[in-house]
mmCIF file of C-alpha atoms in Angstrom:
data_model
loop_
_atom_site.group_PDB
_atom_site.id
_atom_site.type_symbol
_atom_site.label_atom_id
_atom_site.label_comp_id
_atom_site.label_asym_id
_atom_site.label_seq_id
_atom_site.Cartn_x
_atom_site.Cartn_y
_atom_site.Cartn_z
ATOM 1 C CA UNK A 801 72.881 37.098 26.835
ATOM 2 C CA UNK A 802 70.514 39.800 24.836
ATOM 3 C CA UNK A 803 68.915 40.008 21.347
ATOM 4 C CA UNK A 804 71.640 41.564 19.170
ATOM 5 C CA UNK A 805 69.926 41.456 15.611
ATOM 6 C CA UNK A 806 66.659 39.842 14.381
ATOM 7 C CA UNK A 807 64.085 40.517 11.951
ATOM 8 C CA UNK A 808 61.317 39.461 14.127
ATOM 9 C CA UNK A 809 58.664 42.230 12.974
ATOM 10 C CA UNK A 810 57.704 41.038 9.279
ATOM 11 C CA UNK A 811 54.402 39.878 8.622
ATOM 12 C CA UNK A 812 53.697 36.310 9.246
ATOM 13 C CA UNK A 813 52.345 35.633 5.908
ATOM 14 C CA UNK A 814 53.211 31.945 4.883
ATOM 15 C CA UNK A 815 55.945 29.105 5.692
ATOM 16 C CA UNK A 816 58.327 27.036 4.240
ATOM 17 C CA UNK A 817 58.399 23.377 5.033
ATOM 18 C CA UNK A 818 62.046 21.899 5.874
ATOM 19 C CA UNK A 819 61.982 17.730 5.686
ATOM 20 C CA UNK A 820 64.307 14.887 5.418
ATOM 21 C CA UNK A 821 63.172 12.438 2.358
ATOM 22 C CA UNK A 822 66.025 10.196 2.341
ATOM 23 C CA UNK A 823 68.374 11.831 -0.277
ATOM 24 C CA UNK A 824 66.058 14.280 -0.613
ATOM 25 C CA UNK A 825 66.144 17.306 1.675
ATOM 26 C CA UNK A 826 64.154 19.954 1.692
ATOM 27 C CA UNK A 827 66.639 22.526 3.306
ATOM 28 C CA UNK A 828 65.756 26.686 3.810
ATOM 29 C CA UNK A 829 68.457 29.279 4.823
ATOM 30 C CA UNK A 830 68.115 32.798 5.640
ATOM 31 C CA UNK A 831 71.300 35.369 4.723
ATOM 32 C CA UNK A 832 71.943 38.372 7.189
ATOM 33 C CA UNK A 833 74.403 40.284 8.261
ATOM 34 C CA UNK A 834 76.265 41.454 11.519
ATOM 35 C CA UNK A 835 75.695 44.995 12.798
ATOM 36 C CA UNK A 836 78.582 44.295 15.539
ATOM 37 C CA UNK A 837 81.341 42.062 16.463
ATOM 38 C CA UNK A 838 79.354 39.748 18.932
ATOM 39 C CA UNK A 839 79.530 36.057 20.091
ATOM 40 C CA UNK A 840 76.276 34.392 18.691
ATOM 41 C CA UNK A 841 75.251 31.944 21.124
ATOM 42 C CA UNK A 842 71.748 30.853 20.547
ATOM 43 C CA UNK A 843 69.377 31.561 17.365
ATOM 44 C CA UNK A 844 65.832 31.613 17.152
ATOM 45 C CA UNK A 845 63.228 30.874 14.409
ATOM 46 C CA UNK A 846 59.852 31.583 14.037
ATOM 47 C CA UNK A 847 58.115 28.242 13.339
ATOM 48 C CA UNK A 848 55.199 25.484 14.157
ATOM 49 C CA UNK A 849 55.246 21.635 13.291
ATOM 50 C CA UNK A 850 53.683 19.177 11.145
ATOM 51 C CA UNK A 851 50.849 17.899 14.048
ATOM 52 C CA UNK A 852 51.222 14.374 12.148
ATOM 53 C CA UNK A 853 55.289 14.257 13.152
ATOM 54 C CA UNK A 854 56.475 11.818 15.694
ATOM 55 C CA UNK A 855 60.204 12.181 15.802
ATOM 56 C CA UNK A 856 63.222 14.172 14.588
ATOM 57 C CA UNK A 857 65.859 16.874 15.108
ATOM 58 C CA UNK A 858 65.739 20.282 13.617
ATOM 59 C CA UNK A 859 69.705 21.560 13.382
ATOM 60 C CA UNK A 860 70.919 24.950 12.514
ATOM 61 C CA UNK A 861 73.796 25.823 11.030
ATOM 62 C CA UNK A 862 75.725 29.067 10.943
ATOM 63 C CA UNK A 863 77.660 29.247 7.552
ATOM 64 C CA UNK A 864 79.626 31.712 5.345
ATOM 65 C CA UNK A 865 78.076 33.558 1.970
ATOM 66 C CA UNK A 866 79.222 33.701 -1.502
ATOM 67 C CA UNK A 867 80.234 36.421 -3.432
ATOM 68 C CA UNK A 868 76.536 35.893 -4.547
ATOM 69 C CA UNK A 869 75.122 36.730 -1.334
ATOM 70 C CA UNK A 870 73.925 32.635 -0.915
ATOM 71 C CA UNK A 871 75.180 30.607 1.701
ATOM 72 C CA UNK A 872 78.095 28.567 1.134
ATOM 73 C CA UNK A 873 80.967 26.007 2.819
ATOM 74 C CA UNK A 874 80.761 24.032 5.808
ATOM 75 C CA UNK A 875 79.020 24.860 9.244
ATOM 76 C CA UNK A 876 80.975 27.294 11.649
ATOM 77 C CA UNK A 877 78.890 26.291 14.048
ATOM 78 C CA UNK A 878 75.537 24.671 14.907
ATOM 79 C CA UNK A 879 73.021 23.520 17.241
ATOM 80 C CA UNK A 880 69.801 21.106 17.271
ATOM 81 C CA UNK A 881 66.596 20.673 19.470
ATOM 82 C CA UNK A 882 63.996 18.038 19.728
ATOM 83 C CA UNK A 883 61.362 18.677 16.948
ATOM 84 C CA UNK A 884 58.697 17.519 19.139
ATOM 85 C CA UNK A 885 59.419 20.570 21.640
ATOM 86 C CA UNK A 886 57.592 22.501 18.966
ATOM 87 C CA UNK A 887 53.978 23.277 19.144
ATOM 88 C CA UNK A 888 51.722 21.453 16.482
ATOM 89 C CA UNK A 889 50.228 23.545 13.351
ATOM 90 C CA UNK A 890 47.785 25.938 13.922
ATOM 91 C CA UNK A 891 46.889 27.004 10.459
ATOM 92 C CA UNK A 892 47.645 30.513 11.363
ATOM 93 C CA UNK A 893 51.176 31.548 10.952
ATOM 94 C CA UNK A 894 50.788 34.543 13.014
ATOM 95 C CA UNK A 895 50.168 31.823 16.077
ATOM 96 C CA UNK A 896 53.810 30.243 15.489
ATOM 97 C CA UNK A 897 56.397 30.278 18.434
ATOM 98 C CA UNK A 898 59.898 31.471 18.943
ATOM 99 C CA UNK A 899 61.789 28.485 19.204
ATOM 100 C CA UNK A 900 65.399 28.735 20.609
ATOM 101 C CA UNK A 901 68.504 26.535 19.527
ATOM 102 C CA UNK A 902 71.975 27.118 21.306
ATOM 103 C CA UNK A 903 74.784 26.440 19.408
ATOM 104 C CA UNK A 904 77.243 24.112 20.598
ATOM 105 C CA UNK A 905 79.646 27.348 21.711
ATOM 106 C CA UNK A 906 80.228 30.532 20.621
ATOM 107 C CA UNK A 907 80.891 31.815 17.381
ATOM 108 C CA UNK A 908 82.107 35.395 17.247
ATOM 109 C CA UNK A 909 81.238 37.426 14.289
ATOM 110 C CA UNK A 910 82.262 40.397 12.844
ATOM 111 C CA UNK A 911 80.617 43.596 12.152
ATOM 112 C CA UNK A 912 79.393 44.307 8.445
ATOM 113 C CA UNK A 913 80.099 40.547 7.460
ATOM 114 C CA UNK A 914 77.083 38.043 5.895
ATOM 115 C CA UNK A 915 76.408 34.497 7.407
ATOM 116 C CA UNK A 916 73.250 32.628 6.456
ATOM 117 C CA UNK A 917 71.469 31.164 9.136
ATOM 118 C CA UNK A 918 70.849 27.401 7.795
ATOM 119 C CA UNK A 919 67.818 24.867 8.712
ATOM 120 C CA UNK A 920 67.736 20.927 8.299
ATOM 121 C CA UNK A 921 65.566 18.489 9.326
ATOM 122 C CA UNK A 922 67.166 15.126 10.325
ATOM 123 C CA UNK A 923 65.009 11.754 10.990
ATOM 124 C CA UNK A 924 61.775 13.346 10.676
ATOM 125 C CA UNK A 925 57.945 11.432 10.267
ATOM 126 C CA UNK A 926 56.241 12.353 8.190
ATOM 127 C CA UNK A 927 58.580 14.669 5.581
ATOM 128 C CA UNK A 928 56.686 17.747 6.076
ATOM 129 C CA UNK A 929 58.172 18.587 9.444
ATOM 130 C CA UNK A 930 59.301 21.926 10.398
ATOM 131 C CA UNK A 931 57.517 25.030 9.068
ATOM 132 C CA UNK A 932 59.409 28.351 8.849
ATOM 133 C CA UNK A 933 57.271 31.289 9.138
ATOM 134 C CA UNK A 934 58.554 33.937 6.107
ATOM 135 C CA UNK A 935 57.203 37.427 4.883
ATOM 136 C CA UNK A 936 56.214 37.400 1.471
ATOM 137 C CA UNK A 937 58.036 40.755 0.103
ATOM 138 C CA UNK A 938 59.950 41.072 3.222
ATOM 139 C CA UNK A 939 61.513 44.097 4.191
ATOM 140 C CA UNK A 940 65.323 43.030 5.695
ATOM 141 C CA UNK A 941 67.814 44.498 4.009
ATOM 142 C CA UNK A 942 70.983 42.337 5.065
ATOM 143 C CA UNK A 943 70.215 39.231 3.235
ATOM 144 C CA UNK A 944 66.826 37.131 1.889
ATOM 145 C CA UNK A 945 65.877 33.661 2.140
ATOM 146 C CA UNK A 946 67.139 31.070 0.016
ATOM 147 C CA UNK A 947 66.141 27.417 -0.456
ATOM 148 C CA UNK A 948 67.635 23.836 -1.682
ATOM 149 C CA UNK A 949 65.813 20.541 -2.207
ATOM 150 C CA UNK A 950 68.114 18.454 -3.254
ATOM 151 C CA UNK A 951 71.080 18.523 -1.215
ATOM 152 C CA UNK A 952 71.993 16.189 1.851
ATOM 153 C CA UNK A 953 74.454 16.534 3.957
ATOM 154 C CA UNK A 954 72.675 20.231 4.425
ATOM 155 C CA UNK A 955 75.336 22.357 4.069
ATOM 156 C CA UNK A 956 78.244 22.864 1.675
ATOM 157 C CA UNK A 957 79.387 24.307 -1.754
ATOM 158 C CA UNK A 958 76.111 23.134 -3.992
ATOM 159 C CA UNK A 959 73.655 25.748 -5.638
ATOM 160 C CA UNK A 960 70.854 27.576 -3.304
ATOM 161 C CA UNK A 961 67.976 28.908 -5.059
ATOM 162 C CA UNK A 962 66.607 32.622 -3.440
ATOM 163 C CA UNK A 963 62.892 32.624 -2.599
ATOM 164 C CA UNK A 964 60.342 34.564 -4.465
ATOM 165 C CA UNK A 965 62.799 36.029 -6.496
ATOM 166 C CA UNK A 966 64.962 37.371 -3.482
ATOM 167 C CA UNK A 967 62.013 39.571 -2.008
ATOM 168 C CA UNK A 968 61.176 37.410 1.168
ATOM 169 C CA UNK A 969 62.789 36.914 4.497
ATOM 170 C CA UNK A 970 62.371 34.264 6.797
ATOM 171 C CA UNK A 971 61.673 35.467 11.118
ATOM 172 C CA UNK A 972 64.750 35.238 13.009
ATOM 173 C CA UNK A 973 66.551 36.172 16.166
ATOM 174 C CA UNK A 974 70.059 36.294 16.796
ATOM 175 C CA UNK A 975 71.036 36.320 20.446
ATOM 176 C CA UNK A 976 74.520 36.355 22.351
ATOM 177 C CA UNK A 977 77.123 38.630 23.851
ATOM 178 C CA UNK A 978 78.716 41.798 22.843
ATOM 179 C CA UNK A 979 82.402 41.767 22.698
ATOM 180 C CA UNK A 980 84.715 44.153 24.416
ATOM 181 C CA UNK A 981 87.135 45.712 21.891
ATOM 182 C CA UNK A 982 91.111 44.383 22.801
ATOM 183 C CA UNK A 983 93.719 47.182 22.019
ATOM 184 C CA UNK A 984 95.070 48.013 19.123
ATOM 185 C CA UNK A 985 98.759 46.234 18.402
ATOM 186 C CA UNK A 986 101.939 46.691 16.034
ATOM 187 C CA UNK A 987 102.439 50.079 15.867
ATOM 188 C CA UNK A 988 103.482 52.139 12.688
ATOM 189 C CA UNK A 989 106.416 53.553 13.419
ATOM 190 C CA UNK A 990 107.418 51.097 16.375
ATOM 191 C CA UNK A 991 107.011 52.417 19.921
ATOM 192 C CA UNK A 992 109.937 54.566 20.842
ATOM 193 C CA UNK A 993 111.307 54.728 17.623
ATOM 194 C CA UNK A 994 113.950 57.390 16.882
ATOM 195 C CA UNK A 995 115.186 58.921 13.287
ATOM 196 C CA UNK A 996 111.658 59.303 12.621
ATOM 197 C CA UNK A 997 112.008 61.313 9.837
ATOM 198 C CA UNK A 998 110.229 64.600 9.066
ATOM 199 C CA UNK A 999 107.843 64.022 6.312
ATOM 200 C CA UNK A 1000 106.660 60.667 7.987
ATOM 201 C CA UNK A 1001 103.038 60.652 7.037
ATOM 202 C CA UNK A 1002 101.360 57.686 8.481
ATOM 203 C CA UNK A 1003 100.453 56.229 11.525
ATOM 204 C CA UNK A 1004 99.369 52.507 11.180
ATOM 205 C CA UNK A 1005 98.275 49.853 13.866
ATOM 206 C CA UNK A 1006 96.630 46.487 13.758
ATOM 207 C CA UNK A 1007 93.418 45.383 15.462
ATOM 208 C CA UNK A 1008 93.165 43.476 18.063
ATOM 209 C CA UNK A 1009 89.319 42.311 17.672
ATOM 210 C CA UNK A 1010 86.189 42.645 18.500
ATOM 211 C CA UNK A 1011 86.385 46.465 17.041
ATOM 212 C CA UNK A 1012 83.926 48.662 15.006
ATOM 213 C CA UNK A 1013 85.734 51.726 14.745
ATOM 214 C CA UNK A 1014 88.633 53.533 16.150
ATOM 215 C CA UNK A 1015 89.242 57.278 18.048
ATOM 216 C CA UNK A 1016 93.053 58.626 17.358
ATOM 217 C CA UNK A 1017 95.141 60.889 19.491
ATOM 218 C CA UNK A 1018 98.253 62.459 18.149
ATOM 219 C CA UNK A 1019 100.576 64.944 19.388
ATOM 220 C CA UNK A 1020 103.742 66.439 21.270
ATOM 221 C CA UNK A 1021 104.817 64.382 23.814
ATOM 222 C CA UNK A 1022 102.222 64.766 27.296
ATOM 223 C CA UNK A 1023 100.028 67.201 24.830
ATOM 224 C CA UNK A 1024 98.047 64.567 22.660
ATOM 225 C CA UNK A 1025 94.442 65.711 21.510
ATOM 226 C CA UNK A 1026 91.737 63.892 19.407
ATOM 227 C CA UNK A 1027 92.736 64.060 15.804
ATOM 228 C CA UNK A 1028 90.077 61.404 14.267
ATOM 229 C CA UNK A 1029 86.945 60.060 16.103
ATOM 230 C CA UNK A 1030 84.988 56.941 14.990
ATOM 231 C CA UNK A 1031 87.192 55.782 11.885
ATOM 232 C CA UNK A 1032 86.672 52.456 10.290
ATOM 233 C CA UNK A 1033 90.365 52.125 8.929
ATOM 234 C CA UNK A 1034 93.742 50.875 10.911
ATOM 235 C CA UNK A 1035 95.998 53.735 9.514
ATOM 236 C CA UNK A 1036 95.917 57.423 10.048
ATOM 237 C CA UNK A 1037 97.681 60.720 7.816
ATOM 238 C CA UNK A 1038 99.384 63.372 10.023
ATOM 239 C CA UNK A 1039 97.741 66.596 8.816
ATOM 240 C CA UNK A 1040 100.225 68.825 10.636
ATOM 241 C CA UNK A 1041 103.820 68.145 8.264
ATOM 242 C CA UNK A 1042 106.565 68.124 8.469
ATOM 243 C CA UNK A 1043 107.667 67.540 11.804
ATOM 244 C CA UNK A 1044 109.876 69.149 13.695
ATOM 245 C CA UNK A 1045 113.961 68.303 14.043
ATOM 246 C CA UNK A 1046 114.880 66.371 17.048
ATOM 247 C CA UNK A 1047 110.781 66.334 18.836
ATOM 248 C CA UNK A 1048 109.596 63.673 20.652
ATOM 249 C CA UNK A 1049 105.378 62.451 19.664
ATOM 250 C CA UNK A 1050 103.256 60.654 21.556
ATOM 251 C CA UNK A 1051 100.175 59.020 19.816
ATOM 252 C CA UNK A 1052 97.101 56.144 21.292
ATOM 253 C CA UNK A 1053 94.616 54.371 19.434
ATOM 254 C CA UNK A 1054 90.874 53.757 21.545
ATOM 255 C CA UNK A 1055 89.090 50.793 20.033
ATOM 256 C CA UNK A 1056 85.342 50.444 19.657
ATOM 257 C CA UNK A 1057 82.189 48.895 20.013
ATOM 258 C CA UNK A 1058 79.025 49.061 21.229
ATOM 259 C CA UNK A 1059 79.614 47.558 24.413
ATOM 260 C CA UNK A 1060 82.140 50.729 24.928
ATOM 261 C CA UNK A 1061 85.639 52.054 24.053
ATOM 262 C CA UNK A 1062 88.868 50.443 25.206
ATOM 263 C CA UNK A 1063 91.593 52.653 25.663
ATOM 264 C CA UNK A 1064 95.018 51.916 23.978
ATOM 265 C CA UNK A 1065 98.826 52.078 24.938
ATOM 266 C CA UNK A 1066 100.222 55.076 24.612
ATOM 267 C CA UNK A 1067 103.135 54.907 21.786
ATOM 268 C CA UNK A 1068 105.746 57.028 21.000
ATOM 269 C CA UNK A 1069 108.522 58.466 18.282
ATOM 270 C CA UNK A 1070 111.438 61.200 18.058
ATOM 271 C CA UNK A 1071 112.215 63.135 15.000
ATOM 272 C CA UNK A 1072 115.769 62.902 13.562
ATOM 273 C CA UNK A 1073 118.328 65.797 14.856
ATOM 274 C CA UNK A 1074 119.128 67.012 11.163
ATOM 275 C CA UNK A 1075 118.519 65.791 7.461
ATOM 276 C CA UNK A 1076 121.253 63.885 6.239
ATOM 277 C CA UNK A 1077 123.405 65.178 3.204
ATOM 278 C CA UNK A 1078 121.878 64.484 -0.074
ATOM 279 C CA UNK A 1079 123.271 63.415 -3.180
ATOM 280 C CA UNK A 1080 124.759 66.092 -5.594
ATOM 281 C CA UNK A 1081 127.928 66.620 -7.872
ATOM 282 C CA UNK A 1082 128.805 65.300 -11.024
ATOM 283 C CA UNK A 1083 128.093 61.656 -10.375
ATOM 284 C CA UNK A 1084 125.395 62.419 -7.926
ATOM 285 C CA UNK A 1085 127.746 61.334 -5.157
ATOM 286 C CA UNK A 1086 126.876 62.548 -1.182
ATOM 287 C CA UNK A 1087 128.832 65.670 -1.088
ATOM 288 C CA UNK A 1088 131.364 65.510 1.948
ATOM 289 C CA UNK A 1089 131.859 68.588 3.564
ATOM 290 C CA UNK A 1090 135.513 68.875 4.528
ATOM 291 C CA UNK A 1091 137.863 72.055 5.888
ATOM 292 C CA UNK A 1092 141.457 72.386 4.146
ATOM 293 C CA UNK A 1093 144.442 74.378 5.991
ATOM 294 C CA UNK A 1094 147.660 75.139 4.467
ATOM 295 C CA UNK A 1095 150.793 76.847 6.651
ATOM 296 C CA UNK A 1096 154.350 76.470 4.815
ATOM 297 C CA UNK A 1097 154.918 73.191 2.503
ATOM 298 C CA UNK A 1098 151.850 71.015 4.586
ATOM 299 C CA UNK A 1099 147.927 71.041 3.744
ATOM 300 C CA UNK A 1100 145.628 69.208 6.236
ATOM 301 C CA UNK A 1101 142.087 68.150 4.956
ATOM 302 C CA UNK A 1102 139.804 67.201 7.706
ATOM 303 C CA UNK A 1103 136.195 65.634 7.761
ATOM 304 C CA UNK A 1104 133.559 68.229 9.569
#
């Protein structure tokens, strides 16, 4: 397991207290987003404890974003620890520890995507619990920290209101496990297709996870070469039209990440052997090429 995103090097400047009140709830979340596709397996929060608390559970909950950036629907997945493993207040924020909480498994996430990273005190005496160290004017740039007071159970669809305006972030750490990219699947034309015909233009594929980008090889059959390197989409244009009659191609997708490239299955297509007739005539009927032979009183017509 390594540290695969945080923002761990803001300035400790003040906290956030998270409490359970009965219905009330004093609930903070923090909204980032992946730079890879990696299983998350354990967060961590920079933090210190009421000295006054006695007994409770600090949970965190991994949860999807709005088309508002906030956080939003039910937990993906979560964890909780002991709030008495925490160290008691200092007064100085900069004096806080990295606390750990392991999820309950895995949850793989996917590159570019925002999750908020929820917090919720459960059971807690007395209500200010759990402090979460922030930086006032923060400078992450995948997400901010947002807060709710009202809400219990913690997460869900209800309204989140974003700190300071949206210009502080909370100190996190996201650790876990960089995925190997699986091969690319479906292939567009099939594999071994044939009647391929000669102004095909695309080449299309599917992912099969865990990818960032993709490298493309295209080319005569046992001569493929690098066409596009580190491409985000699943579908490529052949640059080199039309095709020739009655050729076999070869083509391969490699799949990426930064754990490493995974190299695909090699696919392949043949060109059709001629173009087919096209309409023409009067009615814009196929024309039908046919030979006509005449000896004495007989004609033959015959289909060629």
């Amino acid at each position: 397991m390594a540290l695969i995103h945080h923002y761990n090097t803001g300035d400790a400047d003040t906290a956030s207290n998270i409490y359970d009140y009965g219905a009330r709830d004093s609930i903070r979340a923090q909204v980032f987003t992946s730079p890879f596709t990696f299983n998350l397996e354990s967060i961590k929060i920079y933090c210190q404890r009421n000295a006054s608390a006695t007994a409770g559970t600090i949970t965190a909950y991994i949860t999807a974003v709005d088309g508002n950036g906030a956080p939003t629907g039910g937990s993906l997945k979560n964890g909780s620890v002991d709030l008495m493993t925490i160290a008691a207040t200092s007064g100085v924020w900069a004096n806080s520890e990295w606390l750990e909480i392991t999820l309950s498994s895995s949850l793989a996430l996917d590159i570019n995507i925002q999750y908020a990273l929820v917090l919720h005190c459960d059971g807690v005496n007395p209500i200010n619990a759990l402090y979460w160290v922030r930086d006032v004017g923060g400078g992450y740039a995948g997400g901010k920290a947002y807060s709710n007071d009202t809400s219990d159970p913690p997460v869900g669809d209800f309204a989140w209101n974003d700190i300071n305006n949206g210009n502080d972030d909370f100190l996190f750490e996201l650790w876990g496990t960089l995925s190997v990219s699986a091969k690319a699947t479906t292939p567009i034309p099939s594999d071994s297709a044939t009647g391929i015909t000669l102004d095909q233009t695309t080449l299309a594929w599917t992912t099969g996870g865990s990818t960032d980008t993709y490298n493309v090889y295209f080319g005569l059959s046992g001569d493929m070469s690098l066409v596009s390197s580190a491409q985000v989409g699943t579908s490529w244009s052949i640059d080199s039209l039309p095709l020739s009659y009655n050729t076999a191609y070869q083509w391969r997708i490699d799949s990426t990440n930064i754990n490493g490239t995974t190299t695909g299955n090699v696919w392949s297509f043949t060109t059709l052997s001629f173009d087919p007739p096209v309409a023409s005539g009067l009615n814009n009927m196929v024309t039908i090429r046919k030979v006509i032979a005449a000896a004495g009183n007989k004609i033959w017509i015959e289909d060629i």
